[in-house]
Amino acid sequence: MLGGMQDWPLLVWKLIDFAALNHGSREIVSLTCEGGEHRSNWAEVHRRSKGVAQALSRLGLKQGDRAATLAWNTHRHIECWYGISGMGAVAHTVNPRLFEDQIVYIINHAGDRVLFLDLTFVGLIEKLAPRLNSVEHFVLMTDAAHMPTNASVDFLCYEELVAQADGDFAWARVEETTPAGLCYTSGTTGNPKGVLYTHRSNVLHTLGSITKDAMGVGSEDVALPVVPMYHANAWGLPYSCAAVGAKMVMGGPHFDAPTLHKLLMKEGVTFTAAVPTIWLGMLQHLEETGTDLGALKRVVIGGSAAPRSMIVDFKEKYGVEVIHAWGMTEMSPLGTVGSLSAEAAKLSQEEQFDLKTKQGRAIFGVELKVTDDAGTTLPRDGESFGHLMVRGPWCVGEYFGGEGGHILDAEGWFDTGDVATIDQGGYMQITDRAKDVIKSGGEWISSIELENEAIGAAGVAEAAVIGMPHPKWDERPLLVIVPKAGATPRKEDVLAHLEGRIAKWWMPDDVVFVDEIPHTATGKIQKTTLREQFADYSFPAVDG
Ligand code: ADP
C-alpha cells in the first residue's frame, strides 16, 4: 500500500526557486577576480542561473553530462552550480590548488564537456587545454571587457552567454536520485576519487545542516563561507543559505586575513566557516591590529581539528562561539557538529571548552560507530578508540566510475579512515587519521591531540606531530613547530607546557623548529610530505 502524500522530488533547483520567491532581495555580495565587489541578490542569481542552464542547453549539454568549475567563491560560481544541476547536468567542482597532473586526471576522468573558469586560471588552462580530452567549451567567468585578446584557447564569455539567454527555461524535472554534483577527494595516496552527489542527497544534507543544533543558519544571518565551493561544497552553504534566505558574502580569490576582515566588518557578517589555518591567520591579524570581529556570532571550524586555544580565544577575546564540525567529501560533507546538548549546557565554561575540542554529535541523518580491527563495535565511553564508521542518505555508496570497488561493508557502513572515540553523550572525537596515528609499544598516540595542546604553548604558530621510527617503541612522536613571527620558543618550554596536559608516555621525544609546515590543497597538514622531509631524522638520545 502506498501512502497518501504528494510526490515532491527533492531537487536542488527547488532551493533557489524558494530563495528567489521568498527572499529575493536578500543580497549576495562578492569580491570579484576583476577587482572590486559585485552586489546581487537571490532573485538575480536565480534569473542568471536559468541563463546558465539555457546557455548550456544551447551548447548541447545533455542530462547526466558533466560541466566543471575551476573557480573561487563568487556569485557567478553559485549561478553555475544551480544552472548546471538545474538543467539536469552534473556540477563538478575542481580544486585549483591540486597539482596540474591531478587537475588533468580529474577533468578527464569525469569526462567534463564544459569547463567554467575564473580569470585567475587563464594561464593554467592555456597550458593544460591540449590534455583535457573531453572538454568542448571553455567558459571564462567574466565580462566582454576583461576577455583576453590573444589567448591560445577559444574562450567563451560568461556574461555574453548569460545575456543571450532570455531566461525562458524550465528546470529539468528529473528523478531525485539523478546526480547533481561531483567532487573528488584530494587523494593523498593514489588517484583522487569522485563522489557523485544526487539531488536527493544534497537536499537532505541541506535540511540536516540548517537545523539549530547543526549549522543553525537562518534568514537573519549574513554568511561568509571562507571554505571554498570546491572544497567539499563549501560545507553546503550555497544550498543552506538559499534554503533559509540568508545573505551571502563571498570572498572571491581572497583568503588573506586583512581582506576577509574588512569584508566581514563592512557586510555585518554574523556567521562564517573555514579551516583552522584561516582562523590562525585571522586571530593573529586581530591581535596585531587591535580590532574585533564586529557582528560575528558564530564560526564553524572543520576540515582539521580546531585547537582548544582557538576556541577559547574566539570566545574570551571576541565573544564569538566556535562550532566545531567534522565531515568529509564523502559525506557531502557534514557528519557531526559540536553544538551543546542540554546536559553540556550545564557544564562550567572550562568543561564546555574541553567538550568543544571534540568534533561534536551526529546530526539526524548520520549514523556513527567506532569499531576495532575485527569490526566489533566499541563502547561509547569516550575512551575506546577505533575505526570511525558512518552510514546515511548523504554518505557515499560508491565512488564515481566504481573506482575502488565495493566500499561499504555488508551492513552498509563506510570506513571514514579516521580513528575516533564516542562518549556517552554522543560526542565524537577524532584522535587521528588511521594512517597518521603513532604506534608506540603497541599503544596508539593521537597526533591531533598533541598538536592541539602544543599550539597553546607560548610563541607557537603551528604544530604538527609525526611518528618517527624508534628501536624500542616502534614509533615515537616528533613535534614540529612553526614559531610565531618574532618569537623563539624553546624546546624545554614547549615540553613543560605539555606536561600535565597529556599522558606522560605521549610526551614527544623531540621538538624541532621549521619556517613552514606543508599543507594539502584543502589546508590540512600534509603528513606524507612532512615525513619525507624528516626521512633522515633520528631522535637525539634513545633511552634504550
Ligand atoms: P580532503 O581530504 O580532500 O581535504 P575532506 O575535507 O573530505 O577532504 O577531508 C576529510 C577528512 O578531514 C576527515 O576524514 C578527517 O580526517 C579530517 N577532518 C575533517 N574535519 C575535521 C575536524 N573537525 N577535526 C579533525 N579532522 C577533521
Coordinates of C-alpha atoms and ligand atoms in Angstrom, one line a residue:
M1 CA 0.0 0.0 0.0
L2 CA 1.3 3.5 -0.8
G3 CA 0.9 6.5 1.5
G4 CA -1.3 9.3 0.6
M5 CA 1.1 12.2 0.4
Q6 CA 2.4 14.1 -2.6
D7 CA 5.4 13.0 -4.6
W8 CA 7.6 16.1 -4.4
P9 CA 11.1 15.1 -5.6
L10 CA 13.9 16.6 -3.7
L11 CA 15.6 18.6 -6.4
V12 CA 18.4 21.1 -5.9
W13 CA 16.7 23.9 -8.0
K14 CA 13.8 24.0 -5.6
L15 CA 16.2 25.6 -3.2
I16 CA 17.0 28.5 -5.4
D17 CA 13.3 28.8 -6.6
F18 CA 12.4 29.1 -2.9
A19 CA 15.1 31.7 -2.2
A20 CA 14.1 33.8 -5.2
L21 CA 10.4 33.8 -4.4
N22 CA 10.7 34.3 -0.6
H23 CA 13.9 36.1 -0.1
G24 CA 14.5 37.6 -3.5
S25 CA 16.0 40.9 -2.3
R26 CA 18.4 39.2 0.2
E27 CA 21.9 40.1 -1.0
I28 CA 24.7 38.1 -2.5
V29 CA 27.9 40.1 -2.2
S30 CA 31.1 39.0 -4.0
L31 CA 34.6 40.2 -4.3
T32 CA 35.5 39.5 -8.0
C33 CA 38.5 38.4 -9.9
E34 CA 38.4 41.6 -12.0
G35 CA 38.8 43.6 -8.7
G36 CA 36.2 45.3 -6.7
E37 CA 32.9 44.0 -5.4
H38 CA 29.7 42.9 -7.0
R39 CA 26.3 43.2 -5.4
S40 CA 23.5 40.8 -6.4
N41 CA 20.6 39.0 -4.6
W42 CA 18.8 35.7 -4.7
A43 CA 16.3 36.8 -7.3
E44 CA 19.1 37.9 -9.6
V45 CA 21.2 34.8 -9.0
H46 CA 18.1 32.7 -9.7
R47 CA 17.4 34.6 -13.0
R48 CA 21.0 34.3 -14.1
S49 CA 21.4 30.6 -13.1
K50 CA 18.5 30.0 -15.5
G51 CA 20.6 31.9 -18.1
V52 CA 23.5 29.5 -17.5
A53 CA 21.1 26.5 -17.8
Q54 CA 19.8 27.8 -21.1
A55 CA 23.2 28.6 -22.4
L56 CA 24.4 25.1 -21.6
S57 CA 21.4 23.6 -23.3
R58 CA 22.2 25.6 -26.4
L59 CA 25.8 24.4 -26.3
G60 CA 24.4 20.9 -26.4
L61 CA 24.9 19.7 -22.8
K62 CA 22.6 16.9 -22.0
Q63 CA 21.1 15.5 -18.8
G64 CA 23.8 13.5 -16.9
D65 CA 26.7 15.3 -18.7
R66 CA 29.3 16.9 -16.5
A67 CA 30.3 20.6 -16.5
A68 CA 33.2 21.6 -14.4
T69 CA 34.0 24.8 -12.5
L70 CA 37.5 26.0 -11.7
A71 CA 36.5 28.9 -9.6
W72 CA 36.6 30.9 -6.4
N73 CA 33.6 31.6 -4.2
T74 CA 31.6 34.2 -6.2
H75 CA 28.0 34.9 -7.3
R76 CA 28.9 33.5 -10.7
H77 CA 30.0 30.3 -9.2
I78 CA 26.7 29.9 -7.4
E79 CA 24.9 30.6 -10.6
C80 CA 26.9 27.9 -12.3
W81 CA 26.0 25.4 -9.6
Y82 CA 22.3 25.9 -9.8
G83 CA 22.4 26.4 -13.6
I84 CA 24.3 23.2 -14.3
S85 CA 22.3 20.9 -12.0
G86 CA 19.1 22.7 -12.8
M87 CA 19.3 21.6 -16.4
G88 CA 19.9 18.0 -15.3
A89 CA 23.7 18.0 -15.7
V90 CA 26.3 17.5 -13.0
A91 CA 28.3 20.4 -11.5
H92 CA 31.8 19.2 -11.0
T93 CA 33.9 21.4 -8.7
V94 CA 37.6 21.2 -9.4
N95 CA 40.1 22.2 -6.7
P96 CA 42.6 24.6 -8.4
R97 CA 45.1 24.0 -5.7
L98 CA 45.7 20.4 -6.8
F99 CA 48.8 19.6 -8.8
E100 CA 48.4 20.1 -12.5
D101 CA 48.5 16.4 -13.3
Q102 CA 45.7 15.8 -10.8
I103 CA 43.6 18.5 -12.3
V104 CA 44.0 16.9 -15.8
Y105 CA 43.3 13.5 -14.4
I106 CA 40.1 14.6 -12.6
I107 CA 38.7 16.5 -15.6
N108 CA 39.4 13.6 -18.0
H109 CA 38.1 11.1 -15.5
A110 CA 34.9 13.0 -15.0
G111 CA 34.6 13.5 -18.8
D112 CA 33.7 17.1 -18.3
R113 CA 32.2 18.6 -21.6
V114 CA 32.2 22.2 -20.4
L115 CA 34.7 24.0 -18.1
F116 CA 33.8 27.3 -16.4
L117 CA 36.9 29.1 -15.2
D118 CA 37.8 32.3 -13.4
L119 CA 40.2 34.8 -14.9
T120 CA 42.9 33.6 -12.4
F121 CA 43.2 30.3 -14.2
V122 CA 43.5 31.5 -17.9
G123 CA 47.2 30.7 -17.9
L124 CA 46.8 27.4 -16.3
I125 CA 44.1 26.3 -18.7
E126 CA 46.0 27.6 -21.8
K127 CA 48.8 25.2 -20.6
L128 CA 46.5 22.2 -19.8
A129 CA 43.9 22.5 -22.5
P130 CA 45.7 20.2 -25.0
R131 CA 45.5 17.4 -22.4
L132 CA 41.8 18.0 -21.5
N133 CA 40.3 15.4 -23.9
S134 CA 36.7 15.7 -23.1
V135 CA 36.3 19.5 -22.8
E136 CA 34.5 21.0 -25.8
H137 CA 33.8 24.5 -24.4
F138 CA 35.8 26.7 -22.0
V139 CA 33.7 29.5 -20.5
L140 CA 35.6 32.3 -18.9
M141 CA 33.6 33.7 -16.0
T142 CA 34.0 37.4 -16.8
D143 CA 32.5 40.2 -19.0
A144 CA 33.5 41.2 -22.6
A145 CA 35.8 44.0 -21.3
H146 CA 38.0 41.5 -19.5
M147 CA 38.3 38.8 -22.1
P148 CA 41.9 38.1 -23.1
T149 CA 42.7 39.2 -26.6
N150 CA 45.3 36.7 -27.7
A151 CA 44.7 33.6 -25.7
S152 CA 45.6 30.2 -27.2
V153 CA 42.2 28.8 -26.1
D154 CA 39.0 29.9 -27.7
F155 CA 37.3 31.1 -24.5
L156 CA 33.5 31.8 -24.5
C157 CA 32.5 34.8 -22.4
Y158 CA 30.3 34.0 -19.4
E159 CA 28.5 37.4 -19.3
E160 CA 27.7 37.2 -23.0
L161 CA 26.3 33.7 -22.7
V162 CA 24.1 34.7 -19.8
A163 CA 23.0 37.9 -21.6
Q164 CA 22.0 36.0 -24.7
A165 CA 19.7 33.8 -22.7
D166 CA 16.1 35.1 -22.3
G167 CA 15.6 33.1 -19.1
D168 CA 12.6 31.3 -20.5
F169 CA 13.8 27.9 -19.3
A170 CA 12.1 25.2 -17.4
W171 CA 14.3 23.4 -14.8
A172 CA 14.8 19.7 -15.5
R173 CA 12.2 17.5 -13.8
V174 CA 14.5 14.6 -13.2
E175 CA 14.3 11.8 -10.6
E176 CA 15.6 12.9 -7.2
T177 CA 18.3 10.2 -7.4
T178 CA 19.8 11.8 -10.5
P179 CA 23.3 13.1 -10.0
A180 CA 23.6 16.9 -9.3
G181 CA 27.2 17.4 -8.2
L182 CA 30.7 15.8 -8.3
C183 CA 33.7 16.4 -6.1
Y184 CA 36.9 14.5 -5.9
T185 CA 38.7 13.7 -2.7
S186 CA 42.2 15.1 -2.7
G187 CA 43.9 11.7 -2.9
T188 CA 46.9 12.0 -0.7
T189 CA 47.7 8.4 -1.8
G190 CA 46.7 7.2 -5.2
N191 CA 44.4 9.0 -7.7
P192 CA 41.6 11.2 -6.4
K193 CA 38.2 9.5 -6.3
G194 CA 35.0 11.2 -7.3
V195 CA 31.9 11.4 -5.1
L196 CA 28.7 11.8 -7.1
Y197 CA 26.1 13.6 -5.1
T198 CA 22.4 13.2 -6.0
H199 CA 19.7 15.9 -5.9
R200 CA 18.2 14.0 -3.1
S201 CA 21.4 13.7 -1.1
N202 CA 22.1 17.4 -1.5
V203 CA 18.6 18.5 -0.4
L204 CA 18.6 16.1 2.6
H205 CA 22.0 17.3 3.6
T206 CA 20.7 20.9 3.4
L207 CA 17.7 20.1 5.6
G208 CA 20.0 18.4 8.1
S209 CA 22.6 21.1 8.2
I210 CA 20.2 24.1 8.7
T211 CA 18.8 22.8 12.0
K212 CA 19.6 24.7 15.1
D213 CA 22.0 22.1 16.6
A214 CA 23.8 21.9 13.3
M215 CA 24.9 25.0 11.3
G216 CA 21.8 26.8 12.6
V217 CA 21.9 29.3 9.8
G218 CA 18.7 31.5 9.4
S219 CA 17.3 34.3 7.2
E220 CA 18.8 37.0 9.6
D221 CA 22.3 35.6 9.1
V222 CA 24.9 37.1 6.9
A223 CA 27.1 34.1 6.0
L224 CA 30.6 34.3 4.7
P225 CA 31.8 30.8 3.6
V226 CA 35.6 31.2 3.5
V227 CA 35.7 27.5 2.8
P228 CA 35.8 27.2 -1.0
M229 CA 33.0 25.8 -3.0
Y230 CA 35.5 23.3 -4.5
H231 CA 36.3 22.0 -1.0
A232 CA 33.5 19.7 0.0
N233 CA 30.8 22.0 -1.4
A234 CA 31.7 24.9 0.9
W235 CA 30.1 22.6 3.5
G236 CA 26.8 23.0 1.7
L237 CA 26.4 26.7 2.5
P238 CA 25.3 27.9 -1.0
Y239 CA 22.4 25.4 -0.6
S240 CA 21.6 26.0 3.1
C241 CA 21.7 29.8 2.7
A242 CA 19.2 29.5 -0.2
A243 CA 17.0 27.3 1.9
V244 CA 16.7 29.9 4.6
G245 CA 17.3 33.1 2.6
A246 CA 20.5 34.2 4.4
K247 CA 22.6 36.9 2.9
M248 CA 25.8 35.6 1.4
V249 CA 29.2 37.2 1.3
M250 CA 31.8 35.7 -1.0
G251 CA 35.5 36.4 -0.8
G252 CA 36.3 35.6 -4.5
P253 CA 40.0 35.0 -4.9
H254 CA 40.9 36.4 -1.5
F255 CA 41.8 34.3 1.6
D256 CA 44.1 36.8 3.4
A257 CA 43.0 37.9 6.9
P258 CA 43.1 41.7 6.2
T259 CA 40.8 41.4 3.1
L260 CA 38.4 38.9 4.8
H261 CA 38.3 41.0 8.0
K262 CA 37.4 44.2 6.0
L263 CA 34.7 42.3 4.2
L264 CA 33.3 40.8 7.4
M265 CA 33.1 44.2 9.1
K266 CA 31.6 46.0 6.1
E267 CA 28.9 43.5 5.4
G268 CA 28.0 42.7 9.0
V269 CA 28.8 39.0 8.8
T270 CA 27.2 37.0 11.6
F271 CA 28.2 33.5 10.5
T272 CA 31.3 32.1 8.8
A273 CA 33.0 28.8 8.1
A274 CA 36.6 27.9 7.4
V275 CA 39.5 25.5 8.2
P276 CA 41.7 26.3 11.2
T277 CA 44.6 27.7 9.3
I278 CA 42.5 30.6 8.1
W279 CA 41.5 31.4 11.7
L280 CA 45.1 31.2 12.9
G281 CA 45.8 34.0 10.4
M282 CA 42.7 35.9 11.4
L283 CA 43.4 35.8 15.1
Q284 CA 46.9 37.0 14.6
H285 CA 45.7 39.8 12.4
L286 CA 43.2 40.9 15.1
E287 CA 45.9 40.9 17.7
E288 CA 48.3 42.9 15.5
T289 CA 45.7 45.5 14.6
G290 CA 43.8 45.6 17.9
T291 CA 40.4 45.1 16.1
D292 CA 37.5 42.9 16.8
L293 CA 35.0 40.8 14.8
G294 CA 32.1 43.2 14.6
A295 CA 28.7 41.5 14.3
L296 CA 30.2 38.0 14.0
K297 CA 28.4 35.5 16.3
R298 CA 29.4 32.0 15.2
V299 CA 32.2 30.4 13.3
V300 CA 32.1 26.8 12.1
I301 CA 35.6 25.3 12.1
G302 CA 36.3 22.0 10.4
G303 CA 38.4 20.2 7.9
S304 CA 41.1 19.8 10.6
A305 CA 40.9 19.8 14.4
A306 CA 40.2 23.2 16.0
P307 CA 42.7 23.7 18.8
R308 CA 41.3 24.4 22.2
S309 CA 43.2 27.7 22.4
M310 CA 41.5 28.9 19.3
I311 CA 38.0 28.1 20.7
V312 CA 38.9 29.9 23.9
D313 CA 40.4 33.0 22.1
F314 CA 37.3 33.4 19.9
K315 CA 35.0 33.3 22.9
E316 CA 37.0 35.2 25.5
K317 CA 38.6 37.9 23.3
Y318 CA 35.9 38.4 20.7
G319 CA 32.6 36.9 22.2
V320 CA 32.3 34.6 19.2
E321 CA 31.0 31.0 19.5
V322 CA 33.1 28.3 17.8
I323 CA 31.1 25.4 16.4
H324 CA 33.5 22.6 15.7
A325 CA 32.4 20.3 12.9
W326 CA 33.6 17.2 11.3
G327 CA 32.9 15.8 7.9
M328 CA 34.4 14.7 4.6
T329 CA 33.8 15.0 0.9
E330 CA 32.3 11.5 1.0
M331 CA 29.6 12.9 3.4
S332 CA 28.5 15.9 1.4
P333 CA 30.3 16.8 3.9
L334 CA 28.6 17.3 7.2
G335 CA 28.8 14.5 9.8
T336 CA 29.0 15.9 13.3
V337 CA 28.6 19.3 14.9
G338 CA 29.8 20.4 18.3
S339 CA 26.8 22.4 19.5
L340 CA 25.9 22.0 23.1
S341 CA 23.4 19.3 24.2
A342 CA 21.1 20.1 27.2
E343 CA 23.5 18.4 29.6
A344 CA 26.6 20.1 28.1
A345 CA 24.9 23.5 28.5
K346 CA 25.0 23.0 32.3
L347 CA 28.8 22.4 32.4
S348 CA 31.3 25.1 33.5
Q349 CA 32.9 27.3 30.9
E350 CA 36.1 25.3 31.1
E351 CA 34.4 22.0 30.7
Q352 CA 32.5 23.3 27.8
F353 CA 35.7 24.4 26.1
D354 CA 37.0 20.8 26.7
L355 CA 33.9 19.4 25.1
K356 CA 34.1 21.8 22.2
T357 CA 37.5 20.5 21.2
K358 CA 35.7 17.3 20.4
Q359 CA 34.2 17.2 16.9
G360 CA 30.6 17.0 18.1
R361 CA 27.5 14.9 17.8
A362 CA 26.0 13.3 14.8
I363 CA 23.2 15.3 13.2
F364 CA 20.0 13.5 12.3
G365 CA 20.7 11.6 9.0
V366 CA 24.1 10.4 10.1
E367 CA 24.8 7.2 12.0
L368 CA 28.2 6.7 13.6
K369 CA 30.0 3.9 15.3
V370 CA 33.6 3.0 16.2
T371 CA 34.9 -0.5 15.7
D372 CA 38.1 -2.4 16.5
D373 CA 40.2 -4.1 13.8
A374 CA 37.9 -7.1 13.9
G375 CA 34.9 -5.0 13.2
T376 CA 33.4 -5.3 16.7
T377 CA 31.6 -2.1 17.9
L378 CA 33.4 -0.4 20.7
P379 CA 31.6 1.1 23.7
R380 CA 30.5 4.8 23.7
D381 CA 32.7 5.6 26.7
G382 CA 34.8 8.4 25.4
E383 CA 37.9 6.3 25.7
S384 CA 37.8 3.3 23.4
F385 CA 39.1 4.4 20.1
G386 CA 38.8 2.7 16.8
H387 CA 37.8 3.0 13.2
L388 CA 35.0 5.6 12.7
M389 CA 32.2 4.1 10.5
V390 CA 29.3 6.1 9.0
R391 CA 26.0 5.5 7.3
G392 CA 23.3 7.7 6.0
P393 CA 21.4 9.2 3.0
W394 CA 24.2 11.8 2.2
C395 CA 27.1 9.3 2.7
V396 CA 28.9 7.9 -0.3
G397 CA 27.7 4.5 -1.6
E398 CA 30.4 4.1 -4.3
Y399 CA 32.9 6.3 -6.0
F400 CA 32.4 7.7 -9.5
G401 CA 33.1 5.1 -12.1
G402 CA 33.2 2.4 -9.5
E403 CA 36.8 3.3 -8.5
G404 CA 38.0 1.4 -5.5
G405 CA 35.3 -1.3 -5.9
H406 CA 32.9 -2.0 -3.0
I407 CA 33.4 0.5 -0.3
L408 CA 30.7 -0.4 2.1
D409 CA 30.6 -3.4 4.5
A410 CA 27.7 -5.9 4.5
E411 CA 25.6 -3.6 6.7
G412 CA 26.2 -0.5 4.6
W413 CA 28.8 1.2 6.8
F414 CA 31.6 3.3 5.2
D415 CA 35.0 3.4 6.8
T416 CA 36.0 7.0 7.1
G417 CA 39.7 6.3 7.6
D418 CA 39.5 8.3 10.8
V419 CA 40.2 7.0 14.3
A420 CA 37.8 8.3 16.9
T421 CA 36.1 7.9 20.3
I422 CA 32.4 8.5 21.0
D423 CA 31.3 9.4 24.5
Q424 CA 28.1 8.6 26.4
G425 CA 26.7 12.0 25.3
G426 CA 27.3 11.1 21.7
Y427 CA 30.2 13.5 21.3
M428 CA 32.7 12.1 18.8
Q429 CA 36.4 13.0 18.9
I430 CA 38.8 12.3 16.1
T431 CA 42.1 11.1 17.5
D432 CA 43.8 10.7 14.1
R433 CA 43.7 9.7 10.5
A434 CA 44.3 5.9 10.7
K435 CA 47.5 6.4 8.7
D436 CA 48.8 9.2 10.9
V437 CA 48.3 7.6 14.3
I438 CA 51.5 7.0 16.2
K439 CA 52.0 3.4 17.3
S440 CA 54.2 3.3 20.3
G441 CA 54.8 0.0 22.0
G442 CA 51.5 -1.5 20.7
E443 CA 49.5 1.5 22.0
W444 CA 48.2 4.4 20.0
I445 CA 49.2 8.1 20.4
S446 CA 46.9 10.7 18.9
S447 CA 48.9 13.1 16.8
I448 CA 45.9 15.5 16.7
E449 CA 45.6 15.8 20.4
L450 CA 49.4 16.5 20.8
E451 CA 49.1 19.2 18.1
N452 CA 46.1 20.8 19.8
E453 CA 47.9 21.1 23.1
A454 CA 51.3 22.2 21.6
I455 CA 49.6 25.1 19.7
G456 CA 48.6 26.6 23.1
A457 CA 52.3 27.0 24.1
A458 CA 53.8 30.5 24.0
G459 CA 55.3 31.5 20.7
V460 CA 53.8 28.6 18.7
A461 CA 52.1 29.5 15.4
E462 CA 51.5 26.0 14.1
A463 CA 52.3 22.4 15.3
A464 CA 52.5 19.1 13.6
V465 CA 53.3 15.7 15.1
I466 CA 54.5 12.7 13.2
G467 CA 55.6 9.2 14.3
M468 CA 59.3 8.5 13.8
P469 CA 60.9 5.1 13.9
H470 CA 62.2 4.1 17.3
P471 CA 64.3 1.0 18.1
K472 CA 62.4 0.1 21.2
W473 CA 58.9 1.5 20.8
D474 CA 58.5 1.1 17.0
E475 CA 57.4 4.8 16.8
R476 CA 57.7 7.8 18.9
P477 CA 56.2 11.3 18.4
L478 CA 58.3 14.1 16.9
L479 CA 56.8 17.6 17.4
V480 CA 57.4 20.0 14.5
I481 CA 56.8 23.7 15.3
V482 CA 56.5 26.9 13.3
P483 CA 57.2 29.8 15.7
K484 CA 55.0 32.9 15.7
A485 CA 56.6 35.8 13.8
G486 CA 59.4 37.3 16.0
A487 CA 59.1 34.5 18.7
T488 CA 61.8 32.0 19.6
P489 CA 60.1 29.3 21.7
R490 CA 62.5 26.8 23.3
K491 CA 62.1 23.0 23.3
E492 CA 62.1 22.9 27.1
D493 CA 59.3 25.4 27.4
V494 CA 57.1 23.7 24.9
L495 CA 57.5 20.3 26.6
A496 CA 56.9 21.9 30.0
H497 CA 53.7 23.3 28.6
L498 CA 52.6 19.8 27.6
E499 CA 53.3 18.4 31.0
G500 CA 50.0 17.5 32.8
R501 CA 48.0 18.2 29.6
I502 CA 48.8 14.8 28.0
A503 CA 49.6 11.3 29.2
K504 CA 53.3 11.1 30.3
W505 CA 54.1 8.4 27.7
W506 CA 52.7 10.6 24.9
M507 CA 55.4 13.2 25.5
P508 CA 57.2 14.0 22.2
D509 CA 60.8 12.6 22.1
D510 CA 62.0 15.7 20.4
V511 CA 60.8 19.2 19.2
V512 CA 62.1 20.7 16.0
F513 CA 61.5 24.2 14.7
V514 CA 60.8 25.0 11.0
D515 CA 59.8 28.0 9.0
E516 CA 56.9 26.3 7.3
I517 CA 54.8 23.1 7.5
P518 CA 53.5 21.7 4.2
H519 CA 49.7 21.8 3.6
T520 CA 47.4 19.9 1.3
A521 CA 45.2 21.5 -1.3
T522 CA 42.4 21.7 1.3
G523 CA 44.5 23.3 4.0
K524 CA 45.4 20.2 6.1
I525 CA 48.9 19.4 7.3
Q526 CA 50.5 17.2 4.7
K527 CA 51.9 14.5 6.9
T528 CA 53.2 12.4 4.0
T529 CA 55.4 15.3 2.8
L530 CA 56.5 16.1 6.3
R531 CA 57.5 12.5 6.9
E532 CA 59.5 12.7 3.7
Q533 CA 61.2 15.9 4.9
F534 CA 62.2 14.1 8.1
A535 CA 63.2 10.8 6.4
D536 CA 66.8 11.2 7.6
Y537 CA 66.0 12.3 11.1
S538 CA 66.7 10.3 14.1
F539 CA 65.9 11.1 17.8
P540 CA 68.8 12.7 19.7
A541 CA 69.1 10.3 22.6
V542 CA 67.4 6.9 22.7
D543 CA 66.8 5.9 26.3
G544 CA 67.1 2.2 25.4
Ligands
ADP1 P1 40.3 16.3 1.7 O1 40.9 15.0 2.2 O2 40.1 16.4 0.2 O3 40.8 17.5 2.4 P2 37.9 16.2 3.2 O4 37.6 17.6 3.6 O5 36.9 15.4 2.7 O6 38.8 16.3 2.1 O7 38.7 15.5 4.4 C1 38.0 14.8 5.3 C2 38.9 14.5 6.5 O8 39.3 15.7 7.1 C3 38.2 13.7 7.6 O9 38.2 12.3 7.3 C4 39.1 14.0 8.8 O10 40.3 13.2 8.8 C5 39.5 15.4 8.5 N1 38.7 16.3 9.3 C6 37.6 17.0 8.9 N2 37.1 17.7 9.9 C7 37.9 17.6 11.0 C8 37.9 18.1 12.3 N3 37.0 18.9 12.8 N4 38.9 17.6 13.1 C9 39.8 16.7 12.7 N5 39.8 16.2 11.5 C10 38.9 16.6 10.6

